[in-house]
mmCIF file of C-alpha atoms in Angstrom:
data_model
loop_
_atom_site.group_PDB
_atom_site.id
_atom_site.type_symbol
_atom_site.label_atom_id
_atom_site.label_comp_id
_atom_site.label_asym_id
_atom_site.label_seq_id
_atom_site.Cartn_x
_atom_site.Cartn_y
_atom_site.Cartn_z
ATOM 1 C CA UNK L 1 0.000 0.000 0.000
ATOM 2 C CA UNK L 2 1.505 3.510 -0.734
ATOM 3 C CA UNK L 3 1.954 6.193 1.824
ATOM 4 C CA UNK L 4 -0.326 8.214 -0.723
ATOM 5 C CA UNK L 5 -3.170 5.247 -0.294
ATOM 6 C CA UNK L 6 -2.433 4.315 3.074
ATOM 7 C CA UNK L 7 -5.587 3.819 6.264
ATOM 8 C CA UNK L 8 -5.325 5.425 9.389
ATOM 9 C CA UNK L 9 -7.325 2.830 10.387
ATOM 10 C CA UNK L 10 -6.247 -0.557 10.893
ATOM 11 C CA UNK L 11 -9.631 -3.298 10.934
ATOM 12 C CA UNK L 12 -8.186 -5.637 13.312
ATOM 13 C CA UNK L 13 -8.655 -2.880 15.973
ATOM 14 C CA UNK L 14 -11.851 -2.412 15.453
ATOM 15 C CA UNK L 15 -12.704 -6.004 15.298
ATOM 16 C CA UNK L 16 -14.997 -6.837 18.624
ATOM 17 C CA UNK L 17 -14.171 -3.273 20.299
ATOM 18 C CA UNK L 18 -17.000 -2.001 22.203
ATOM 19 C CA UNK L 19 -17.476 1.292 20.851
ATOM 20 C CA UNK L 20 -20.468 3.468 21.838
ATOM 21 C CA UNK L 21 -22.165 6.218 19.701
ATOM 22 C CA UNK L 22 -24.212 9.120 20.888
ATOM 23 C CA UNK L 23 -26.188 10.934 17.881
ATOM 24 C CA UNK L 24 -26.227 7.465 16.066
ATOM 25 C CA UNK L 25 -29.728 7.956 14.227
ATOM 26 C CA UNK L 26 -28.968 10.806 12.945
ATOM 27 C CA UNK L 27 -27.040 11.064 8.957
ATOM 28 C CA UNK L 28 -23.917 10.772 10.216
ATOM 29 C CA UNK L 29 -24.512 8.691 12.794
ATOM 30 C CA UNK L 30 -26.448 6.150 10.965
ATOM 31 C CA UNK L 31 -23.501 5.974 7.920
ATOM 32 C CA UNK L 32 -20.706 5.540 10.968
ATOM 33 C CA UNK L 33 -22.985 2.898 12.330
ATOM 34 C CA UNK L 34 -22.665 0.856 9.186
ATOM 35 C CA UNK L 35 -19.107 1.483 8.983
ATOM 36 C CA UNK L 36 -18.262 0.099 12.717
ATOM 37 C CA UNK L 37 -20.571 -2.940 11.602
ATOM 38 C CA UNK L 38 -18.754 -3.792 8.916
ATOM 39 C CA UNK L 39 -15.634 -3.434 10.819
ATOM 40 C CA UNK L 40 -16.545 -5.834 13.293
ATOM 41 C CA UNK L 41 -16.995 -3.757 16.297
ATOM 42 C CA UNK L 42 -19.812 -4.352 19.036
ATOM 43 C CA UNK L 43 -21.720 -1.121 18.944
ATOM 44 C CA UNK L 44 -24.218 0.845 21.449
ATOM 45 C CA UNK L 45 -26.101 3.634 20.178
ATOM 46 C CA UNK L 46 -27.967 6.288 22.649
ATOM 47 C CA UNK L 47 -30.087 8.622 20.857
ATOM 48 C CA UNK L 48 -33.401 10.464 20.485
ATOM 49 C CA UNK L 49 -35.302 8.365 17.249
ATOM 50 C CA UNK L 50 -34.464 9.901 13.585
ATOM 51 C CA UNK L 51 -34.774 13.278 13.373
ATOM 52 C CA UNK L 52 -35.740 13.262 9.627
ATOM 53 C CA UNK L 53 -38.757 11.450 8.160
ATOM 54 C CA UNK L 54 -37.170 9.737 6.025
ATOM 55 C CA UNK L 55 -34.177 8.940 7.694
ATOM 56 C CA UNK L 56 -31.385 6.612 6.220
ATOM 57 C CA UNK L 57 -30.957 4.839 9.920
ATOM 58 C CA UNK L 58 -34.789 3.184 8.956
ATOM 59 C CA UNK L 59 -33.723 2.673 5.567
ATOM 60 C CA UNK L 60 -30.493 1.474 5.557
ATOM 61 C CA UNK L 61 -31.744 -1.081 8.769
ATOM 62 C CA UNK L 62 -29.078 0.552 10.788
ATOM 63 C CA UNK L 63 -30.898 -0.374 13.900
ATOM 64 C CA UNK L 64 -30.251 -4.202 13.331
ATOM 65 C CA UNK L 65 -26.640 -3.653 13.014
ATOM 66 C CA UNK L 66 -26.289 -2.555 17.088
ATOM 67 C CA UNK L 67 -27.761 -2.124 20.127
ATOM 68 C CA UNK L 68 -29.761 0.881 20.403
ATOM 69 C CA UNK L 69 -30.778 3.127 23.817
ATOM 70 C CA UNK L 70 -33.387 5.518 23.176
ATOM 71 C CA UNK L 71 -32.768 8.394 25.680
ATOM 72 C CA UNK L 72 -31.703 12.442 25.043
ATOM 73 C CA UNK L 73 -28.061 13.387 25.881
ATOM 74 C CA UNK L 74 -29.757 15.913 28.250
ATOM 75 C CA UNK L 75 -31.119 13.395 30.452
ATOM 76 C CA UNK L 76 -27.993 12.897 32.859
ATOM 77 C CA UNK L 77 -29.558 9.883 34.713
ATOM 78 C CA UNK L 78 -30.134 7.761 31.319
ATOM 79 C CA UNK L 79 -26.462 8.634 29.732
ATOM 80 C CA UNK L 80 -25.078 7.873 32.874
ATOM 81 C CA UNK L 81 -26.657 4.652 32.741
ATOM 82 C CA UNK L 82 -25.896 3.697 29.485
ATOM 83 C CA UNK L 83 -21.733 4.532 29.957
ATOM 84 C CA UNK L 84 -22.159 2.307 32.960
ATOM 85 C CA UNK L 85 -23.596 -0.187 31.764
ATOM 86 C CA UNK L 86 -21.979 -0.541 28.365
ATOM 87 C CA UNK L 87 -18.565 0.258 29.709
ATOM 88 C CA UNK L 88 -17.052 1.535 26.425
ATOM 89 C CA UNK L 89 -13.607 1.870 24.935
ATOM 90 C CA UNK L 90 -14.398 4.091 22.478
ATOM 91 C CA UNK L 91 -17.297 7.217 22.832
ATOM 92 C CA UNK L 92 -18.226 8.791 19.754
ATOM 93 C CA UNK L 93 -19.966 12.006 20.836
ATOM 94 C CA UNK L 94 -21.995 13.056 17.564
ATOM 95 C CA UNK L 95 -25.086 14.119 19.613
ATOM 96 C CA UNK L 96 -26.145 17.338 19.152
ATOM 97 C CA UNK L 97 -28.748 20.209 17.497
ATOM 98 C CA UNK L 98 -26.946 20.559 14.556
ATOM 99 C CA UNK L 99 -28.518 22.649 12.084
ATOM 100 C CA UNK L 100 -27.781 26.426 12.066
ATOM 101 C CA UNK L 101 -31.270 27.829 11.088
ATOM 102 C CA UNK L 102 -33.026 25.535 13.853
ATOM 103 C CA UNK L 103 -30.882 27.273 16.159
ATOM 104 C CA UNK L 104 -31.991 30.767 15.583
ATOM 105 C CA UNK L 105 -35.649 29.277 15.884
ATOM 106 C CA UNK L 106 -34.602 27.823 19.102
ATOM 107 C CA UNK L 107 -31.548 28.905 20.555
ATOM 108 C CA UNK L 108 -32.264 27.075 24.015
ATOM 109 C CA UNK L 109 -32.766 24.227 22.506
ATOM 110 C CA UNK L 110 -29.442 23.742 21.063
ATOM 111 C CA UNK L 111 -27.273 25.498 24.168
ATOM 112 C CA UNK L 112 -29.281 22.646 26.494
ATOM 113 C CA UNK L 113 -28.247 20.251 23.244
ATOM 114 C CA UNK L 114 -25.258 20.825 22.722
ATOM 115 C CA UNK L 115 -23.690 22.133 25.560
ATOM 116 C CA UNK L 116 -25.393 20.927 28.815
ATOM 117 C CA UNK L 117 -25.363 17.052 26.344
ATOM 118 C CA UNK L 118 -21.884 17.472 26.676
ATOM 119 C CA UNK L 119 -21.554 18.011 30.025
ATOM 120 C CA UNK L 120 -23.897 15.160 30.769
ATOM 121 C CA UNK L 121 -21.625 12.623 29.017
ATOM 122 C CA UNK L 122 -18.140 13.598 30.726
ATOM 123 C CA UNK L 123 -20.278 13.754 34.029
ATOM 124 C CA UNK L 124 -21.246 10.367 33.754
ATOM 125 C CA UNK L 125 -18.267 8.897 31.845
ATOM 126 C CA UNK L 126 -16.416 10.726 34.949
ATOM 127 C CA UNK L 127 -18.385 9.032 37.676
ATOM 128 C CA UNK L 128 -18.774 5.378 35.420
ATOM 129 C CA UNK L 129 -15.928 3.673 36.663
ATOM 130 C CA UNK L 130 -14.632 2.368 34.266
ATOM 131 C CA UNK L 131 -11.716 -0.704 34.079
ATOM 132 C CA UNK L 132 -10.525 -0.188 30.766
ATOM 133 C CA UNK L 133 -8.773 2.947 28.831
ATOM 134 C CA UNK L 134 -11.045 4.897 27.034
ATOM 135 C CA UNK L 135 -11.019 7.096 24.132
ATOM 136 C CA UNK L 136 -13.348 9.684 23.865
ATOM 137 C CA UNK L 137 -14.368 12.151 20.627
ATOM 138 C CA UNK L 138 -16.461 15.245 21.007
ATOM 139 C CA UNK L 139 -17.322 15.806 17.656
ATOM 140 C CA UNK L 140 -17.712 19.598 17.415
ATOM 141 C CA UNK L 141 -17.686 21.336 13.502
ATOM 142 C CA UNK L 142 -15.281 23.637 11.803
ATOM 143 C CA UNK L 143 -17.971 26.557 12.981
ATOM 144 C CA UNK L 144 -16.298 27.113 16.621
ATOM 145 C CA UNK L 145 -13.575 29.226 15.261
ATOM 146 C CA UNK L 146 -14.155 33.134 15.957
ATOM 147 C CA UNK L 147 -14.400 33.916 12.129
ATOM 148 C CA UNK L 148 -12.451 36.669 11.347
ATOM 149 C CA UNK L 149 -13.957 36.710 7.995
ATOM 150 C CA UNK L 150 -10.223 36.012 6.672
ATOM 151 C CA UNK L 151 -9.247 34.133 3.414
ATOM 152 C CA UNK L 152 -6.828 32.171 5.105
ATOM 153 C CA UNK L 153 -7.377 28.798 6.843
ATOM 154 C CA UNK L 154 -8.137 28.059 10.584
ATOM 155 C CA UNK L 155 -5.640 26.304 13.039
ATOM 156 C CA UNK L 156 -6.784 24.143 16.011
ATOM 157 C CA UNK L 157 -4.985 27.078 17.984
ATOM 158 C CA UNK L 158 -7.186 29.663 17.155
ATOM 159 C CA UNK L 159 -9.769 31.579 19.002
ATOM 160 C CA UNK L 160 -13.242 30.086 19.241
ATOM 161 C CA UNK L 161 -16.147 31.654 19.103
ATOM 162 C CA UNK L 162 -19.176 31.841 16.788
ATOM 163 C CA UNK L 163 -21.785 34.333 16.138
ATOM 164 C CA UNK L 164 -24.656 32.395 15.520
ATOM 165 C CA UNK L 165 -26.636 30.074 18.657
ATOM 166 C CA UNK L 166 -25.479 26.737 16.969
ATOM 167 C CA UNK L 167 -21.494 27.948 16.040
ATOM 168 C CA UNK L 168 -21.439 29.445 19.921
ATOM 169 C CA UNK L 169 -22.997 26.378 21.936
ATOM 170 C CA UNK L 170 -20.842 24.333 19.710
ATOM 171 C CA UNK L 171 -17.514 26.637 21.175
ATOM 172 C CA UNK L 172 -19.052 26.334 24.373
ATOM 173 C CA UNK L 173 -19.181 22.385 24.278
ATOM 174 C CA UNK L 174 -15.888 22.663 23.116
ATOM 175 C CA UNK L 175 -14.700 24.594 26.494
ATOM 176 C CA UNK L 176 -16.464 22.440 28.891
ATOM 177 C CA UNK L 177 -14.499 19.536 27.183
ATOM 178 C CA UNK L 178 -11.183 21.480 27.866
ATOM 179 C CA UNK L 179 -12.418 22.008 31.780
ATOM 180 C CA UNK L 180 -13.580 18.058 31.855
ATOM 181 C CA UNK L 181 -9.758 17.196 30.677
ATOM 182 C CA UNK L 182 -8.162 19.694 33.073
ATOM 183 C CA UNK L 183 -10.560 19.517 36.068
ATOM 184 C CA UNK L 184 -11.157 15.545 35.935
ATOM 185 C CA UNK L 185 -9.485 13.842 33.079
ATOM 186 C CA UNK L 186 -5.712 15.424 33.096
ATOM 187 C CA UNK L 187 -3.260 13.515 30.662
ATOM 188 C CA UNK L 188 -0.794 13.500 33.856
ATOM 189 C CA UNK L 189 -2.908 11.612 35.794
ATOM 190 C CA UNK L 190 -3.915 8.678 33.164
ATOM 191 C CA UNK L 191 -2.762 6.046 34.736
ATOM 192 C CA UNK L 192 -5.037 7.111 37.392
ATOM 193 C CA UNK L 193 -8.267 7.906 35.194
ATOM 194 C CA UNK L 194 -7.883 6.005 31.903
ATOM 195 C CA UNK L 195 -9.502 8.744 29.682
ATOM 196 C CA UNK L 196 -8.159 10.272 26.619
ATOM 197 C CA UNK L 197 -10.238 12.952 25.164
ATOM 198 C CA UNK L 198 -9.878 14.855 21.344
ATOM 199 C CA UNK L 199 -12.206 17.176 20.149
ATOM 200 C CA UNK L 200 -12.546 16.853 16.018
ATOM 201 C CA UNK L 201 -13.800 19.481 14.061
ATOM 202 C CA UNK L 202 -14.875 18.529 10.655
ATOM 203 C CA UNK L 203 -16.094 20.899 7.405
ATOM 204 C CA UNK L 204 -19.149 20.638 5.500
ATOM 205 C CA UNK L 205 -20.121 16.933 5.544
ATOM 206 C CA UNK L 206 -21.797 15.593 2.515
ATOM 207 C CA UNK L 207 -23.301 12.004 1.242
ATOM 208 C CA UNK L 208 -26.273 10.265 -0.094
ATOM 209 C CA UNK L 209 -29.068 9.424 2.164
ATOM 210 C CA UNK L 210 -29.282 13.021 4.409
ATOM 211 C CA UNK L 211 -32.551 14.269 4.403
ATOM 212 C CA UNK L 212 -31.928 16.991 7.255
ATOM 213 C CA UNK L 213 -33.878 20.223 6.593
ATOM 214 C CA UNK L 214 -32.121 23.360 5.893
ATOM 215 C CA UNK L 215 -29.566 21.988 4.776
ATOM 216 C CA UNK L 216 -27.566 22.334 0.903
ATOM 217 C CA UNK L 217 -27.229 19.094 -0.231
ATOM 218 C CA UNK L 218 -30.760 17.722 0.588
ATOM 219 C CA UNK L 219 -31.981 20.915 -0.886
ATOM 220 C CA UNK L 220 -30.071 20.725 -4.031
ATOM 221 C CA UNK L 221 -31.328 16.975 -4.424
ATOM 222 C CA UNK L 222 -34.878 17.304 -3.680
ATOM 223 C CA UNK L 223 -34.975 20.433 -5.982
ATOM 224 C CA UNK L 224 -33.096 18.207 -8.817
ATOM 225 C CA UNK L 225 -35.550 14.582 -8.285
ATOM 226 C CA UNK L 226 -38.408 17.656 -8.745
ATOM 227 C CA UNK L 227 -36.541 18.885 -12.317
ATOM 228 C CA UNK L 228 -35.934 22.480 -10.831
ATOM 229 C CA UNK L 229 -33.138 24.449 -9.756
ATOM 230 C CA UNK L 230 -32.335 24.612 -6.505
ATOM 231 C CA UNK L 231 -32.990 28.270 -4.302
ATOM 232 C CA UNK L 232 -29.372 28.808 -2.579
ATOM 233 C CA UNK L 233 -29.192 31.837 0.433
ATOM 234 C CA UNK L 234 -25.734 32.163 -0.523
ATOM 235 C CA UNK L 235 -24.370 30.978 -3.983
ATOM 236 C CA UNK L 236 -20.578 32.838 -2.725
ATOM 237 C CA UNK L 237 -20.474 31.072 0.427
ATOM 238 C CA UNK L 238 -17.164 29.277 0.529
ATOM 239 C CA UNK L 239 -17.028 25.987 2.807
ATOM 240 C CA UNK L 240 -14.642 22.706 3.495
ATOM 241 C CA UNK L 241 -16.612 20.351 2.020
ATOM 242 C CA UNK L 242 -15.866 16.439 2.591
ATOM 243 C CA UNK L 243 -17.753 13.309 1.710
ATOM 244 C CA UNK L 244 -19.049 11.631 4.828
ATOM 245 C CA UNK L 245 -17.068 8.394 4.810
ATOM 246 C CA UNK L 246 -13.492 10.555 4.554
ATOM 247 C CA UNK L 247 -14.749 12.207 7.595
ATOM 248 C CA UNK L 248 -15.744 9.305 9.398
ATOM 249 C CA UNK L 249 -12.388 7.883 8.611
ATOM 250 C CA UNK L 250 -10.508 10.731 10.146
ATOM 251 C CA UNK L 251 -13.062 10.186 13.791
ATOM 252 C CA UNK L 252 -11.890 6.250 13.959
ATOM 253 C CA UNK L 253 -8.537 7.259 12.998
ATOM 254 C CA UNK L 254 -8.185 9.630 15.958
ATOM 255 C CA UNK L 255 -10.148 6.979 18.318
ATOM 256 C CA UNK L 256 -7.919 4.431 17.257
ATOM 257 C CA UNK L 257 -4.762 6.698 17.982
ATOM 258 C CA UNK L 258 -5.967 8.017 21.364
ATOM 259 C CA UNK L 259 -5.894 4.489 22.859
ATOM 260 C CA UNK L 260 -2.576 3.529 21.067
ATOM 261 C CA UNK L 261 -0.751 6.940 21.615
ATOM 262 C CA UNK L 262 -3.128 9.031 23.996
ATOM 263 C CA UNK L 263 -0.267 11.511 24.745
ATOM 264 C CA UNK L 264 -0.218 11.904 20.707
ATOM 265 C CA UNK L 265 -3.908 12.188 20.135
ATOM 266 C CA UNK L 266 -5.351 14.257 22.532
ATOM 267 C CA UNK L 267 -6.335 17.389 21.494
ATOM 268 C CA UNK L 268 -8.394 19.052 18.766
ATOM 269 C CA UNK L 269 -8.145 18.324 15.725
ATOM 270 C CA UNK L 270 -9.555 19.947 11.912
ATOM 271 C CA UNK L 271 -10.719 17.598 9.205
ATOM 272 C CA UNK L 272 -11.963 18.648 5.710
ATOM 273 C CA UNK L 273 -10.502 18.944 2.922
ATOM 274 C CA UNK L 274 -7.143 20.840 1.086
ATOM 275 C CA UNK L 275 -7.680 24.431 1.581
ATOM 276 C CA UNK L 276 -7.014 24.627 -2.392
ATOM 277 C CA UNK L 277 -10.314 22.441 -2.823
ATOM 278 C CA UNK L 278 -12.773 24.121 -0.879
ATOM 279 C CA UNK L 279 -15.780 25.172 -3.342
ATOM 280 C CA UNK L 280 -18.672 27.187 -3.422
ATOM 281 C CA UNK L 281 -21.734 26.569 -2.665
ATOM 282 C CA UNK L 282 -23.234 27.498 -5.891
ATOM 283 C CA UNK L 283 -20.258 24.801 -7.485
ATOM 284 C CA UNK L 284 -21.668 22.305 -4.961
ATOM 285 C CA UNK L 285 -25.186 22.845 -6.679
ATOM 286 C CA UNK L 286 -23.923 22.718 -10.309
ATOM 287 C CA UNK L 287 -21.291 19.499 -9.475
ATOM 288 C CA UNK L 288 -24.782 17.598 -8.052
ATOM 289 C CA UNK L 289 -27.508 18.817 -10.256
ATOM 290 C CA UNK L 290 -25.527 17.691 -13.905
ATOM 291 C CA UNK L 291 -25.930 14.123 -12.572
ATOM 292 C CA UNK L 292 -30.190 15.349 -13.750
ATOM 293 C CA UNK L 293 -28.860 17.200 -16.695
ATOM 294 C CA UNK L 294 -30.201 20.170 -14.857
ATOM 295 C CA UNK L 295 -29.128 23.888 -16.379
ATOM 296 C CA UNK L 296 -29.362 26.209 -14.758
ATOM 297 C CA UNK L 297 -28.712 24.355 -11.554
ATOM 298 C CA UNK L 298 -30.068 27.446 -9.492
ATOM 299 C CA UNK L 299 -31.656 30.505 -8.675
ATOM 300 C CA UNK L 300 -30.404 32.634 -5.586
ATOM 301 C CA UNK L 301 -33.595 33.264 -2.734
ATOM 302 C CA UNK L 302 -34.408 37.014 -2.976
ATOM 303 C CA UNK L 303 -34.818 39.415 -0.121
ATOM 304 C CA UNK L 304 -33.022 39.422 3.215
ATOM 305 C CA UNK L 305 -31.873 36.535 4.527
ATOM 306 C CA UNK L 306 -30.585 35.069 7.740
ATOM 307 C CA UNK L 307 -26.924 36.054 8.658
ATOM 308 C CA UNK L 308 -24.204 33.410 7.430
ATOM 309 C CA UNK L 309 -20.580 33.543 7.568
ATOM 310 C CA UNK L 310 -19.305 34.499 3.675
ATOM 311 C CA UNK L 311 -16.020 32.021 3.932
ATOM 312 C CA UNK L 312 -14.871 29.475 6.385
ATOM 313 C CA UNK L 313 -11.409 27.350 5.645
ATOM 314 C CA UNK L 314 -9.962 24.591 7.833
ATOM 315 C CA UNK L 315 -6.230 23.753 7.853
ATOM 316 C CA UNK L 316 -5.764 20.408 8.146
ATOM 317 C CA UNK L 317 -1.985 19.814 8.381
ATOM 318 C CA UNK L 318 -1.764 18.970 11.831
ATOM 319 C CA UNK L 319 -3.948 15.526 10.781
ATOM 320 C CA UNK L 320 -2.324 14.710 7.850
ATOM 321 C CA UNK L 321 1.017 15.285 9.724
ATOM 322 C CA UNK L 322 0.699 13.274 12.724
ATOM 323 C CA UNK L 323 -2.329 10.855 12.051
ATOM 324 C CA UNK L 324 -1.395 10.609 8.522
ATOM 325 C CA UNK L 325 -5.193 11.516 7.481
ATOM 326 C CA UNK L 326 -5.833 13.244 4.593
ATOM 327 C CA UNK L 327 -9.119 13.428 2.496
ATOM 328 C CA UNK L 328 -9.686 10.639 -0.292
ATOM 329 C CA UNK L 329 -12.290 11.372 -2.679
ATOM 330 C CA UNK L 330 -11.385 14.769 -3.850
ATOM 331 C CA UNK L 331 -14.976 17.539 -3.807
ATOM 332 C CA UNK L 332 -15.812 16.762 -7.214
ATOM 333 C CA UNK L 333 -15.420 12.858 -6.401
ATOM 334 C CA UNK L 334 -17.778 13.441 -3.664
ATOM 335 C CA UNK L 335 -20.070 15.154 -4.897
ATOM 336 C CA UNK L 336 -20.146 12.500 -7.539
ATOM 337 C CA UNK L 337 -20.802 9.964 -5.045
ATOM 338 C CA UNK L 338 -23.496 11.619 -3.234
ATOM 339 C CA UNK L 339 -24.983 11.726 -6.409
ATOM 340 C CA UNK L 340 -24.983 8.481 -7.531
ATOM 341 C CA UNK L 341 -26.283 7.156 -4.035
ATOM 342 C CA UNK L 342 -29.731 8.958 -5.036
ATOM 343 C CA UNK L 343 -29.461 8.157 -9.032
ATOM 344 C CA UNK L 344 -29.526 4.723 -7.687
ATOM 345 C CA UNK L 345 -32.129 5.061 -4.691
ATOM 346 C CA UNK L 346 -34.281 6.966 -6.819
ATOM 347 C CA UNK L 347 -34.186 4.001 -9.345
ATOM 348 C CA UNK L 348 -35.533 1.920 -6.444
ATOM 349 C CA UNK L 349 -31.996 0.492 -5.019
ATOM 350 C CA UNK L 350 -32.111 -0.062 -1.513
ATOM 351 C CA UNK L 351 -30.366 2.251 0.852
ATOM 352 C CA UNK L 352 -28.699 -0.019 2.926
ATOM 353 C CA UNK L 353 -26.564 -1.637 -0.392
ATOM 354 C CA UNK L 354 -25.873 1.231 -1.430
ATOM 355 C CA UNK L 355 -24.072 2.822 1.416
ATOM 356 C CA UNK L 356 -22.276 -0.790 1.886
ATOM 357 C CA UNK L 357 -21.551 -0.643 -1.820
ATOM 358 C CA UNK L 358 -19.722 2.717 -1.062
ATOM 359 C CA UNK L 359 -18.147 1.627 2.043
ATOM 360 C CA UNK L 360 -16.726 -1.417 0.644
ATOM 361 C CA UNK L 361 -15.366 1.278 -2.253
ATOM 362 C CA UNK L 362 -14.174 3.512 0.285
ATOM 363 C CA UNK L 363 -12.220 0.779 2.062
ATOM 364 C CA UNK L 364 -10.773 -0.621 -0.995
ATOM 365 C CA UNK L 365 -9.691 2.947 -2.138
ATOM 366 C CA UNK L 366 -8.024 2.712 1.543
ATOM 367 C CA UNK L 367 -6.435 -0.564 0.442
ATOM 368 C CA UNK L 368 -8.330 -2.657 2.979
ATOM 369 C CA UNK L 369 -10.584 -4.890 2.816
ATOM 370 C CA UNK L 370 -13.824 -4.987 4.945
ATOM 371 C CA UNK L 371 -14.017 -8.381 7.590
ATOM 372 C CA UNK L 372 -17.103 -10.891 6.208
#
């Protein structure tokens, strides 16, 4: 395998590890779900049911793959239970209020979410017990920077901040993390405590199957299915955008690390994609609406609309440097993928193939090979 080519992941790692999700019905969830599955690991999910109706965790039979809790991250006493109980060795913490237009509509909502969530699941992974090392994940977004409104990319050293309710709460969940590790969970002290904790925050995330309101991608392909251009807020608006399963990659990769090398891993880390690849999001609408033959591939919403941030880069050295992570399926590649995944839904393909179809592509473009 070249260097070029080569996983951060290794399958025999993941092979029987108890690994427990938070946030698992949701898009991402549900595709990391079927990921871990076909890796061989023995998964727990806690989450609220799909947010979206449809959802691709019902399609794609998601729920048959693991064990599922149904509880909200902001109920202390069930999360506690569930860490307890499961006794994890990795916790993927993808739970959250995620969209930024829901969070103008209901900005306590998503601070109770996504902050006081948080809180709940170092609280209880604090007081679980627990025999065996664990690696931890707070998956935050590449939103919690203070944007500066700069054409240059953001390091993991920058300020956070965030103007809007979901980019703040976001920061905010990323600060209580940082007190957690200091407070409870310091690297010093590991032998003692067993936790190693990274935060990762990842660009745009795109793939076939997401159905979450308000969002581009779902927008662009419901508007393309319907043989019309899509209505885009902001055709200039310049994000990191990365196919799901690269990002996905880059979480287990860091998991994987922080129990190998915790002294390595811990930390925050950026994942998207080359800062020479990020695209707009009017170029995101034309590279998914061709696959209709749709021209023009959309019209811009008139009239004021809600405040967005113009331009957001992530650098990503720092994960391509020490984990060795680097994006895969370059942004036209993606969007290609995503897609196809509908082409072929749409044609009456069933979801849960298809996303094994491209996992088993993804892994093979990894050089691995997927346990049977």
């Amino acid at each position: 395998m070249s260097a070029m080519n080569a996983a951060v992941i290794d399958p025999a790692f993941w092979r029987g590890r108890r690994v427990m999700l938070t946030g698992h019905t949701g898009f991402k969830g549900a595709w990391l779900g079927l990921l871990l599955h076909r890796l061989g690991a023995e998964v727990l999910g806690f989450s609220l049911p799909p947010p979206t109706v449809p959802s691709l965790f019902d399609l794609a039979g998601v729920g048959a793959d693991l064990r599922t809790v149904t509880g909200d991250v902001r109920d202390a006493a069930a999360l506690a239970a569930a860490v307890r109980d499961f006794a994890p060795e990795v916790l993927l913490h993808m739970a959250a209020q995620s969209v930024v237009l829901d969070s103008y509509a209901d900005p306590l909502g998503t601070y109770s979410t996504n902050v006081m969530g948080t809180a709940n699941l170092l609280e209880a992974v604090r007081r679980a017990g627990l025999k065996r090392p664990l690696a931890l994940v707070n998956v935050t977004t590449d939103k919690v920077y203070h944007n500066q409104r700069w054409l240059w990319s953001y390091r993991e050293n920058e300020a956070l901040g965030g103007r809007d309710p979901y980019s703040n709460s976001k920061a905010c969940s990323e600060l209580v993390t940082q007190s957690f590790v200091a407070s409870f969970f310091p690297p010093e002290r590991r032998a003692e405590h067993g936790v190693a904790v990274a935060s990762a925050r990842a660009g745009n995330v795109i793939g076939g199957g997401d159905w979450t309101p308000h969002q581009l991608v779902p927008a662009i392909i419901a508007a393309a299915q319907a043989g019309q251009p899509v209505a885009l807020r902001n055709p200039a608006g310049v994000r990191p955008w990365q196919h799901v399963l690269d990002c996905l990659h880059g979480y287990l990769g860091l998991a994987e690390r922080l129990l190998r090398e915790p002294h390595l891993a811990a930390g925050d880390w950026n994942f998207g994609p080359p800062s020479d690849e990020v695209v707009t999001v009017a170029q995101v609408a034309e590279g998914v609406a061709r696959h209709w033959a749709l021209s023009p591939a959309w019209t811009q919403v008139p009239g004021e609309r809600p405040p967005e941030e113009p331009e957001l880069r992530l650098d990503c050295s720092k994960a391509a440097r020490r984990l060795g992570w680097r994006c895969r399926l370059a942004t036209p590649q993606a969007l290609d993928w995503v897609a196809q995944w509908h082409l072929r839904h749409q044609a009456g393909e069933g979801a849960r193939q298809i996303c094994l179809d491209q996992i088993d592509a993804f892994l093979a473009h990894l050089g691995l090979e997927a346990p049977r």
